[in-house]
Amino acid sequence: MYIDFYIDGYMQYKAKFDLLISQDTVMPYQPDEYQHVKYLWEDHIADELSPVDNLVYRSNKLGEDQRITNTGGGNTSAKLMETDPLTGEQVEVLWVKGSGGDLRTSTRENFSSLYEGKLQALDEVYQAYPDKGYKSAGEDRMVGMFKHCNFCLNPRASSIDTPLHSMIDEKHVDHLHPNAVISVASCKDQKALTETIWGGKLAYVPWMRPGWEAARLCEETYEENPDIVGILLGQHGHTNWAGESKSCYETSLWVIETAARYIEEHDKGEMTFGGQKYAPLDESSRTRLLTEFLPVARGMISTEVKFIATVQTDDATLRFVNSVDAPRLAALGTSCPDHFLRTKIKPLLVDFDPQNDDFEQLVDKFKAGLQQYREDYIAYYESCKHEDSPAMRDPSPTVILIPGIGMIAWGKNKSESRVTAEFYNCAIEVMRGAEAISEYTALPAQEAFDIEYWALEEAKLQRMPAEKSLARDVVVVIGAGDGIGKATAHRVAREGAHVVCADLNYTNAEKTAAELTDIYGQGIGVAGSGISACGPAIALQVDITKRETVECLFSQVLLAYGGIDKVIVTAGVFVAEGADMAKNDQIFDLSFGVNVKGGYVVASEAQKIWQSQGLKGAMVLTTSVNGAVSKKGSLAYDTSKAAANHLVRELAVTLSPLINVNALAPATVVQGSNMFPRDRVISSLTKYNIAFSADESTEALRNKLAEFYAQRTLTKQPITPDDQAEAAYLLISGQLSKTTGQVISVDGGLHEAFLR
């Protein structure tokens, strides 16, 4: 009797324990045993956080490992008890990562908060719609209803996956897009593999576009399978849950690690993607081809709008583009909807033989491939469109694959192109995994179209803020380390430009680029090889008197961004001559070398790129009013600036009609100028009998001299680097698109420099 009692009690306890293990702590791996994801949870940090901040922490830890989810992809949630600000009562609130957020970088402000009870009640609203159903207008209309459920007037737009998180009756839910899991979800036998890999702990639902109907199907699957910890979403990713935040995190890791281990057990090694058809080019040959090809390609695809590039040449990318199966797999297109919203339905694989074709053949084959791609895309649009579909977007590819070289991804700015590259990196890994364990399948064309041209996605695009005036431009500022150049770099960055901060003094250039990055950020996306992994501002060293360094500068810019649009040269040198004119030869050589020849060298090297691109551009040189006003003590400087003025006119003729060339002519810009070091300022103050004390700061002395110069002008105002930067921006902004060969004085009104 007693034995039976204890056995019954043990069996009841074991059943409860097994259920707890199956639902909340599926983690046969210790934190240090994970091979394919990083275990990043730290109790001493997480335990000190509020429930909402703990959700943010979980999200950040998941997003930090790019094998878990891609930039901007996936969402997490927690159902928490909060105090209703109107009634003072405790209510259940769903906190879920909002639309457009990124798990890796999200903060509390990136999360929507909604009354869970109101969300649940929305199903009655939906069921009353006469036009409800999968992909119906009624289903789409539900997204607009979410805002009626907002808790505490939270303005963050809710994710399309909000009903999924609400309908799963668990406190914590993660919805992720890991490469390993999508690999399984993209196999032709994905349902059977779900059972095999996760042993019944994950259920399976076939592909459905995210929305109310997909969430209801997941809810039904959850209710019908009490022992599961998650659901594999066909062609999409997975959702898992737990009653506690840390357990939910660990369950997510278990799902991904389990899939990754299964894939690695079946990895095909050297026969991945059918083996290698081509050998990669050596780095030197690849770089040479890329720097020649990038501006050509940019010009060809930028027929409607300009694009910025990210180059990917890592081993994983090269293994794919060089493989036997690359043509077959690339033509199938991507699977996960998060991917092809960036990468389009498929990439353009150029029929290039790296061992036998040359640059001209690469260009010819790309041109032919581009034409065919556009024709195919138009046919795809025409065959799949609905009566109310948005107008067809640019039919150009956003991903170009080249055997022997790698991948070039394109976007409206650097962040977008890096995300595009990142997503196709993910697509390659998904195809590798799927082909290792089964056969890769992509979404049917109609399903892909219905995501790409979804009314909700179109509405999201329409809500995007207008692009700034230089958002798609690459602007090279030479002399960006200080003075006018630094101010100009900041000015064009405010208009969205990708800024190359170039200077003879690399340390100063780095400081300017770092300032811009601190203000505008590095951008999103984790892709790009070498310098192409950069953000919207980079620093490079250049000596404009040496052609090889200018050539190297532009080569790096091409690898970083794919092209060049505007070049602004603010670099210059001033050295006062001595009394013995016969001993001033070196001063003349230096002055003309930097102030005249340097501008010519930059223009002639940029010309090669501009001609390859075939896109309109602009160049601005910095001369001086001294080029028109002769005065004692600056013979070499003044005559070099006069020559620079004429160089502007010559270059305007030479580079027309593609490039506008103009100049700004400053006068007495003392503040922040390396042409006015302390000793020169003191010399000038002494020359003009301006009282000063030797213990005054350099900036104070500069201000005295600047004010003296201001009184000689008609406007009576000191001239600053920002004044010059404004003129430089105006000359490249497009507002003066029919002005070329002109020199614009920014001197406060020196009548001595008036046009004669």
PDB file of N, CA, C and O in Angstrom, residues 21-48:
ATOM      1  N   ILE A  21      10.123  20.649 -17.960  1.00  0.00           N
ATOM      2  CA  ILE A  21      11.324  20.587 -18.785  1.00  0.00           C
ATOM      3  C   ILE A  21      10.972  20.806 -20.251  1.00  0.00           C
ATOM      4  O   ILE A  21      11.617  21.574 -20.964  1.00  0.00           O
ATOM      5  N   SER A  22       9.897  20.151 -20.701  1.00  0.00           N
ATOM      6  CA  SER A  22       9.544  20.243 -22.117  1.00  0.00           C
ATOM      7  C   SER A  22       9.085  21.633 -22.491  1.00  0.00           C
ATOM      8  O   SER A  22       9.294  22.087 -23.607  1.00  0.00           O
ATOM      9  N   GLN A  23       8.448  22.341 -21.558  1.00  0.00           N
ATOM     10  CA  GLN A  23       7.866  23.630 -21.912  1.00  0.00           C
ATOM     11  C   GLN A  23       8.776  24.805 -21.594  1.00  0.00           C
ATOM     12  O   GLN A  23       8.648  25.854 -22.206  1.00  0.00           O
ATOM     13  N   ASP A  24       9.636  24.656 -20.605  1.00  0.00           N
ATOM     14  CA  ASP A  24      10.287  25.867 -20.121  1.00  0.00           C
ATOM     15  C   ASP A  24      11.808  25.830 -20.108  1.00  0.00           C
ATOM     16  O   ASP A  24      12.434  26.862 -20.052  1.00  0.00           O
ATOM     17  N   THR A  25      12.412  24.661 -20.125  1.00  0.00           N
ATOM     18  CA  THR A  25      13.869  24.628 -19.985  1.00  0.00           C
ATOM     19  C   THR A  25      14.494  23.604 -20.910  1.00  0.00           C
ATOM     20  O   THR A  25      15.343  22.832 -20.505  1.00  0.00           O
ATOM     21  N   VAL A  26      14.041  23.552 -22.145  1.00  0.00           N
ATOM     22  CA  VAL A  26      14.618  22.602 -23.095  1.00  0.00           C
ATOM     23  C   VAL A  26      16.030  23.057 -23.401  1.00  0.00           C
ATOM     24  O   VAL A  26      16.244  23.913 -24.245  1.00  0.00           O
ATOM     25  N   MET A  27      16.993  22.545 -22.654  1.00  0.00           N
ATOM     26  CA  MET A  27      18.364  22.984 -22.827  1.00  0.00           C
ATOM     27  C   MET A  27      19.313  21.877 -22.407  1.00  0.00           C
ATOM     28  O   MET A  27      19.859  21.892 -21.308  1.00  0.00           O
ATOM     29  N   PRO A  28      19.518  20.879 -23.274  1.00  0.00           N
ATOM     30  CA  PRO A  28      20.448  19.813 -22.920  1.00  0.00           C
ATOM     31  C   PRO A  28      21.896  20.265 -22.965  1.00  0.00           C
ATOM     32  O   PRO A  28      22.787  19.512 -22.579  1.00  0.00           O
ATOM     33  N   TYR A  29      22.152  21.475 -23.447  1.00  0.00           N
ATOM     34  CA  TYR A  29      23.511  21.978 -23.559  1.00  0.00           C
ATOM     35  C   TYR A  29      23.831  22.920 -22.400  1.00  0.00           C
ATOM     36  O   TYR A  29      23.004  23.744 -22.002  1.00  0.00           O
ATOM     37  N   GLN A  30      25.021  22.796 -21.876  1.00  0.00           N
ATOM     38  CA  GLN A  30      25.515  23.764 -20.907  1.00  0.00           C
ATOM     39  C   GLN A  30      25.968  25.020 -21.656  1.00  0.00           C
ATOM     40  O   GLN A  30      26.285  24.958 -22.848  1.00  0.00           O
ATOM     41  N   PRO A  31      26.009  26.158 -20.967  1.00  0.00           N
ATOM     42  CA  PRO A  31      26.379  27.401 -21.658  1.00  0.00           C
ATOM     43  C   PRO A  31      27.673  27.323 -22.450  1.00  0.00           C
ATOM     44  O   PRO A  31      27.793  27.933 -23.511  1.00  0.00           O
ATOM     45  N   ASP A  32      28.650  26.565 -21.951  1.00  0.00           N
ATOM     46  CA  ASP A  32      29.934  26.486 -22.650  1.00  0.00           C
ATOM     47  C   ASP A  32      29.973  25.381 -23.704  1.00  0.00           C
ATOM     48  O   ASP A  32      31.015  25.139 -24.325  1.00  0.00           O
ATOM     49  N   GLU A  33      28.840  24.702 -23.931  1.00  0.00           N
ATOM     50  CA  GLU A  33      28.801  23.614 -24.906  1.00  0.00           C
ATOM     51  C   GLU A  33      28.254  24.043 -26.261  1.00  0.00           C
ATOM     52  O   GLU A  33      28.303  23.279 -27.219  1.00  0.00           O
ATOM     53  N   TYR A  34      27.740  25.253 -26.333  1.00  0.00           N
ATOM     54  CA  TYR A  34      27.178  25.708 -27.605  1.00  0.00           C
ATOM     55  C   TYR A  34      28.296  25.896 -28.628  1.00  0.00           C
ATOM     56  O   TYR A  34      29.334  26.489 -28.335  1.00  0.00           O
ATOM     57  N   GLN A  35      28.071  25.409 -29.831  1.00  0.00           N
ATOM     58  CA  GLN A  35      29.059  25.489 -30.904  1.00  0.00           C
ATOM     59  C   GLN A  35      28.642  26.451 -32.015  1.00  0.00           C
ATOM     60  O   GLN A  35      29.485  26.969 -32.742  1.00  0.00           O
ATOM     61  N   HIS A  36      27.339  26.703 -32.151  1.00  0.00           N
ATOM     62  CA  HIS A  36      26.837  27.441 -33.303  1.00  0.00           C
ATOM     63  C   HIS A  36      26.099  28.723 -32.927  1.00  0.00           C
ATOM     64  O   HIS A  36      25.637  29.442 -33.807  1.00  0.00           O
ATOM     65  N   VAL A  37      25.958  28.975 -31.648  1.00  0.00           N
ATOM     66  CA  VAL A  37      25.437  30.242 -31.146  1.00  0.00           C
ATOM     67  C   VAL A  37      26.244  30.599 -29.900  1.00  0.00           C
ATOM     68  O   VAL A  37      26.915  29.749 -29.320  1.00  0.00           O
ATOM     69  N   LYS A  38      26.155  31.837 -29.495  1.00  0.00           N
ATOM     70  CA  LYS A  38      26.836  32.283 -28.280  1.00  0.00           C
ATOM     71  C   LYS A  38      25.841  32.361 -27.129  1.00  0.00           C
ATOM     72  O   LYS A  38      24.773  32.963 -27.265  1.00  0.00           O
ATOM     73  N   TYR A  39      26.213  31.781 -25.997  1.00  0.00           N
ATOM     74  CA  TYR A  39      25.399  31.920 -24.790  1.00  0.00           C
ATOM     75  C   TYR A  39      25.869  33.178 -24.065  1.00  0.00           C
ATOM     76  O   TYR A  39      26.968  33.225 -23.524  1.00  0.00           O
ATOM     77  N   LEU A  40      25.047  34.205 -24.085  1.00  0.00           N
ATOM     78  CA  LEU A  40      25.472  35.528 -23.616  1.00  0.00           C
ATOM     79  C   LEU A  40      24.741  35.997 -22.361  1.00  0.00           C
ATOM     80  O   LEU A  40      25.029  37.085 -21.858  1.00  0.00           O
ATOM     81  N   TRP A  41      23.817  35.202 -21.862  1.00  0.00           N
ATOM     82  CA  TRP A  41      23.013  35.634 -20.715  1.00  0.00           C
ATOM     83  C   TRP A  41      23.866  35.702 -19.448  1.00  0.00           C
ATOM     84  O   TRP A  41      24.624  34.786 -19.147  1.00  0.00           O
ATOM     85  N   GLU A  42      23.719  36.785 -18.696  1.00  0.00           N
ATOM     86  CA  GLU A  42      24.436  36.955 -17.429  1.00  0.00           C
ATOM     87  C   GLU A  42      23.423  37.287 -16.344  1.00  0.00           C
ATOM     88  O   GLU A  42      22.815  38.361 -16.349  1.00  0.00           O
ATOM     89  N   ASP A  43      23.265  36.366 -15.404  1.00  0.00           N
ATOM     90  CA  ASP A  43      22.253  36.525 -14.359  1.00  0.00           C
ATOM     91  C   ASP A  43      22.446  37.795 -13.546  1.00  0.00           C
ATOM     92  O   ASP A  43      21.470  38.469 -13.189  1.00  0.00           O
ATOM     93  N   HIS A  44      23.709  38.119 -13.238  1.00  0.00           N
ATOM     94  CA  HIS A  44      23.941  39.267 -12.348  1.00  0.00           C
ATOM     95  C   HIS A  44      23.516  40.582 -12.988  1.00  0.00           C
ATOM     96  O   HIS A  44      23.272  41.568 -12.287  1.00  0.00           O
ATOM     97  N   ILE A  45      23.389  40.595 -14.313  1.00  0.00           N
ATOM     98  CA  ILE A  45      22.870  41.778 -15.007  1.00  0.00           C
ATOM     99  C   ILE A  45      21.356  41.674 -15.157  1.00  0.00           C
ATOM    100  O   ILE A  45      20.616  42.588 -14.787  1.00  0.00           O
ATOM    101  N   ALA A  46      20.893  40.549 -15.682  1.00  0.00           N
ATOM    102  CA  ALA A  46      19.467  40.389 -15.984  1.00  0.00           C
ATOM    103  C   ALA A  46      18.602  40.469 -14.743  1.00  0.00           C
ATOM    104  O   ALA A  46      17.504  41.044 -14.773  1.00  0.00           O
ATOM    105  N   ASP A  47      19.093  39.919 -13.635  1.00  0.00           N
ATOM    106  CA  ASP A  47      18.278  39.858 -12.419  1.00  0.00           C
ATOM    107  C   ASP A  47      18.048  41.225 -11.793  1.00  0.00           C
ATOM    108  O   ASP A  47      17.144  41.385 -10.963  1.00  0.00           O
ATOM    109  N   GLU A  48      18.864  42.189 -12.147  1.00  0.00           N
ATOM    110  CA  GLU A  48      18.730  43.532 -11.582  1.00  0.00           C
ATOM    111  C   GLU A  48      17.805  44.427 -12.396  1.00  0.00           C
ATOM    112  O   GLU A  48      17.547  45.574 -12.023  1.00  0.00           O
TER     113      GLU A  48
END
